Short mmCIF file of C-alpha atoms and ligand atoms in Angstrom, two decimals:
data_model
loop_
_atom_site.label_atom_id
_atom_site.label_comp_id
_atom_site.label_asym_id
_atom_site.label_seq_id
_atom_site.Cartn_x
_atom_site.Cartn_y
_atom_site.Cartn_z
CA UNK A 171 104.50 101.48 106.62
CA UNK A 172 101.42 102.28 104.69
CA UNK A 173 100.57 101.14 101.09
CA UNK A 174 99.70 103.64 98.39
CA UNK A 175 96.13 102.74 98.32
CA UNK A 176 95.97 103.11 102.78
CA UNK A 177 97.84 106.53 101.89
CA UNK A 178 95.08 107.63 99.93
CA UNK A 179 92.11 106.59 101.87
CA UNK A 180 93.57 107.76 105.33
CA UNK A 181 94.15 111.57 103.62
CA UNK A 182 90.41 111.46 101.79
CA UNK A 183 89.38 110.84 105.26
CA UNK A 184 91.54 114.14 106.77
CA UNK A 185 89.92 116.12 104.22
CA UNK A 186 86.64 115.15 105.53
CA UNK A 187 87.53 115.86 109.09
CA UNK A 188 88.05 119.26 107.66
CA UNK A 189 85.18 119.50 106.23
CA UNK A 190 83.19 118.08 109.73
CA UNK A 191 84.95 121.05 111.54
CA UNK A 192 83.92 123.68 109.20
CA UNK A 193 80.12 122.27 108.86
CA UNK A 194 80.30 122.90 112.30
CA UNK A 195 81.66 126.11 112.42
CA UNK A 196 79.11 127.50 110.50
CA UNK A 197 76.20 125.89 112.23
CA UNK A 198 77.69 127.73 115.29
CA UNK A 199 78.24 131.29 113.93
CA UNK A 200 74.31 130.40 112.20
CA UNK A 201 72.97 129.55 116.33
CA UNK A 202 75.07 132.68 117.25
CA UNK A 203 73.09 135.27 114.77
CA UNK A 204 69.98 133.67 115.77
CA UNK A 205 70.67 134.89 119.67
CA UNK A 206 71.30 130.78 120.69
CA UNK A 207 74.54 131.12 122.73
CA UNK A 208 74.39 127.63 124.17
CA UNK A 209 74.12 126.26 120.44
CA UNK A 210 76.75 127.91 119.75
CA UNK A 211 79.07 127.22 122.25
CA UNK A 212 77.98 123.41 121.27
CA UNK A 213 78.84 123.37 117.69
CA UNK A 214 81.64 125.43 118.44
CA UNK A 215 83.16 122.67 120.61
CA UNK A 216 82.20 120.40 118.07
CA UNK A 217 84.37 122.34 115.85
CA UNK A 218 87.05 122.21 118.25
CA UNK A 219 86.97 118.36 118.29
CA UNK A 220 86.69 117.65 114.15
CA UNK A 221 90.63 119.90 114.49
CA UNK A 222 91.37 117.08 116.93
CA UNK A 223 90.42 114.48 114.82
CA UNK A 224 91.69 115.99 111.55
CA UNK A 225 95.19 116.57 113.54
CA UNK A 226 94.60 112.59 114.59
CA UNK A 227 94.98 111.48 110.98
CA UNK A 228 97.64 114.67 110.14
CA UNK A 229 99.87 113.13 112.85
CA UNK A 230 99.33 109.53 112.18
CA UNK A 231 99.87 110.08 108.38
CA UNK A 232 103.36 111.66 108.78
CA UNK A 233 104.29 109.33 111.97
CA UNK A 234 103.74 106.27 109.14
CA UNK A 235 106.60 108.30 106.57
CA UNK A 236 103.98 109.48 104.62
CA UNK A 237 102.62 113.34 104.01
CA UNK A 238 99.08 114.81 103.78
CA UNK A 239 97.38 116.08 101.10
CA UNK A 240 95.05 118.73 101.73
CA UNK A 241 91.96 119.00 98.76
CA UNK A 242 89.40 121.52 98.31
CA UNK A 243 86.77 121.53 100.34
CA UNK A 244 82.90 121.65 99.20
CA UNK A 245 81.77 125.27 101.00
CA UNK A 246 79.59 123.60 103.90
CA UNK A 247 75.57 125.17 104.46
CA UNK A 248 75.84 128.39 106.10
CA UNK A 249 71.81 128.96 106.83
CA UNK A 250 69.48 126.22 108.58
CA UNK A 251 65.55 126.15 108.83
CA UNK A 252 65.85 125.37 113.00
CA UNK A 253 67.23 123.90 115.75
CA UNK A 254 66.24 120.47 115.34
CA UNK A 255 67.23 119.94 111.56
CA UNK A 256 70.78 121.34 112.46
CA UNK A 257 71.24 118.51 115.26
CA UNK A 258 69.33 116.07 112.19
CA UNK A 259 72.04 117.02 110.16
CA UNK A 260 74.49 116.49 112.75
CA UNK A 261 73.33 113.21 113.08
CA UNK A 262 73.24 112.64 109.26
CA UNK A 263 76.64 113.52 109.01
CA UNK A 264 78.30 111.83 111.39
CA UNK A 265 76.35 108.67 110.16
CA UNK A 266 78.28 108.90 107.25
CA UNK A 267 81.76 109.24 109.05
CA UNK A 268 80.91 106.35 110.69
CA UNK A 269 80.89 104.46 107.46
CA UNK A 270 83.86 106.21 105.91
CA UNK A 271 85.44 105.40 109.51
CA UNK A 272 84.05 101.56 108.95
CA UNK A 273 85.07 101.62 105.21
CA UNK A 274 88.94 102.59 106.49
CA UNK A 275 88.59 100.34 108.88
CA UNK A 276 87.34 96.86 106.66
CA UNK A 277 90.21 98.32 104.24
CA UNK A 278 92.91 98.26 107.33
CA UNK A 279 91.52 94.21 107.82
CA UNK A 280 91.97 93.61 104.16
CA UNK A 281 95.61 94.58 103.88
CA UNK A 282 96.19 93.26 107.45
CA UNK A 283 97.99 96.65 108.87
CA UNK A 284 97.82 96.08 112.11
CA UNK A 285 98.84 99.86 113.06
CA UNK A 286 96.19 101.19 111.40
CA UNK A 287 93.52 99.08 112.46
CA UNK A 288 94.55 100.53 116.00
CA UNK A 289 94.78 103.75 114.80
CA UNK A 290 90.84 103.42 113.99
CA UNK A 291 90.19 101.89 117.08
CA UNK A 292 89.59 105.61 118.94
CA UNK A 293 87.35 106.73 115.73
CA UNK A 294 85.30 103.71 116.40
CA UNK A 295 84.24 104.31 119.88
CA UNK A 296 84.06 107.73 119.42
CA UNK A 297 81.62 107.60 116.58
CA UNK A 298 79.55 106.22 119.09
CA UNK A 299 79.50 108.83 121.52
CA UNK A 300 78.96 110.95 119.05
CA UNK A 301 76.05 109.55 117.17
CA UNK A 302 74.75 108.50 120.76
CA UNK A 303 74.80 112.56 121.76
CA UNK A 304 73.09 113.92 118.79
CA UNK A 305 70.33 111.44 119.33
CA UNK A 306 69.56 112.58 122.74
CA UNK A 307 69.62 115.94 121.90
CA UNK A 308 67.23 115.37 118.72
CA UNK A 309 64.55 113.62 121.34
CA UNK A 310 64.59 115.93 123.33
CA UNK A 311 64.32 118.91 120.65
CA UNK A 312 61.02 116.65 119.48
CA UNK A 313 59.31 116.64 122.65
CA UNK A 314 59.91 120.62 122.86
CA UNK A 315 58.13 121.31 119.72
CA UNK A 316 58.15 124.94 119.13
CA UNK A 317 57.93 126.04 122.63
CA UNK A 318 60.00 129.29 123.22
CA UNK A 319 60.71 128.39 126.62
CA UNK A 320 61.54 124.74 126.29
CA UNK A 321 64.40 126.32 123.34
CA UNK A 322 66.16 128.39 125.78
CA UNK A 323 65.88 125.88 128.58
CA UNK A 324 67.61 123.28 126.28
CA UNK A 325 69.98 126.01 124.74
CA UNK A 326 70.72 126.67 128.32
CA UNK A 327 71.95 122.82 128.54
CA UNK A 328 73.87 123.24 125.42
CA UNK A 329 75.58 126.33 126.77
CA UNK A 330 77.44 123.95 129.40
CA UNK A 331 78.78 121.83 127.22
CA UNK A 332 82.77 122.03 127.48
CA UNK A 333 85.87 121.12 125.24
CA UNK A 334 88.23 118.63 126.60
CA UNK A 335 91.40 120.22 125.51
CA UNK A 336 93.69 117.79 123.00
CA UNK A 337 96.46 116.84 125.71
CA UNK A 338 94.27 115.73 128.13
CA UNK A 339 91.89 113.56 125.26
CA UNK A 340 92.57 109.83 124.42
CA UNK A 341 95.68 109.74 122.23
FE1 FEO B 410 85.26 113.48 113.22
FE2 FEO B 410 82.42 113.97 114.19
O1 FEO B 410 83.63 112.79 113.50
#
């Protein structure tokens, strides 16, 4: 059982997943014009694992009795000045799930459900990882600078990165 006010929170926060997957969409199709493949792929994997966590909260929602509620969606940027400011944004952004995820989370505590403070559980450790991955990506886009070669090398890197389908991820 959810309250009214959980409800509400939980689908603000599905909508945002939403809008993580298409902020990441674009900053792959924006790599892919500029000739970075391995970018690409990258944010395109990203993309792939905001749907996971939007269908996380989609699933949860209706598991609970309840039914999502799907907003508009602010149109996310669809040009960026380089490399390194789309994995700063990156970073930005998911700084600021982590506090919506937190905010859910302290609101969960407050109203003591129990299921839904387990529900959060996965976003919490995973906010980590994420946060953890965009940082080491970030230093090592400083040291490169603008060197040509030290791009492709680390595009090259970003080009292995691969999607753990949804089955197979922590439920
Ligand atoms: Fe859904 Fe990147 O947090």
């Amino acid at each position: 059982m959810l309250s009214k006010e959980m409800t509400a929170a939980l689908n603000k926060q599905l909508n945002t997943e939403l809008y993580s997957a298409h902020l990441y969409l674009s900053m792959s199709s924006y790599a892919s014009s500029i000739g970075l493949k391995g970018a690409a792929n990258w944010f395109m994997i990203q993309y792939q694992e905001e749907m996971v966590h939007f269908m996380k909260f989609y699933t949860y929602i209706n598991s609970q009795g309840e039914h999502v509620a799907l907003g508009p969606l602010d149109a996310p940027p669809n040009e960026f000045p380089s490399l390194l400011e789309m994995f700063e944004e990156t970073l930005k952004h998911e700084m600021f799930i982590t506090r919506c995820i937190n905010e859910l989370t302290e609101r969960a505590v407050k109203e003591k459900d129990h299921a839904t403070q387990i529900f959060l559980q996965w976003f919490i450790t995973e906010q980590v990882e994420e946060e953890e991955n965009d940082r080491e990506i970030i230093g090592k886009l400083k040291l490169i600078g603008d060197n040509g070669y030290g791009i492709l090398m680390i595009d090259n890197e970003l080009g292995a990165r691969v999607f753990t389908p949804p089955a197979a991820a922590a439920a």
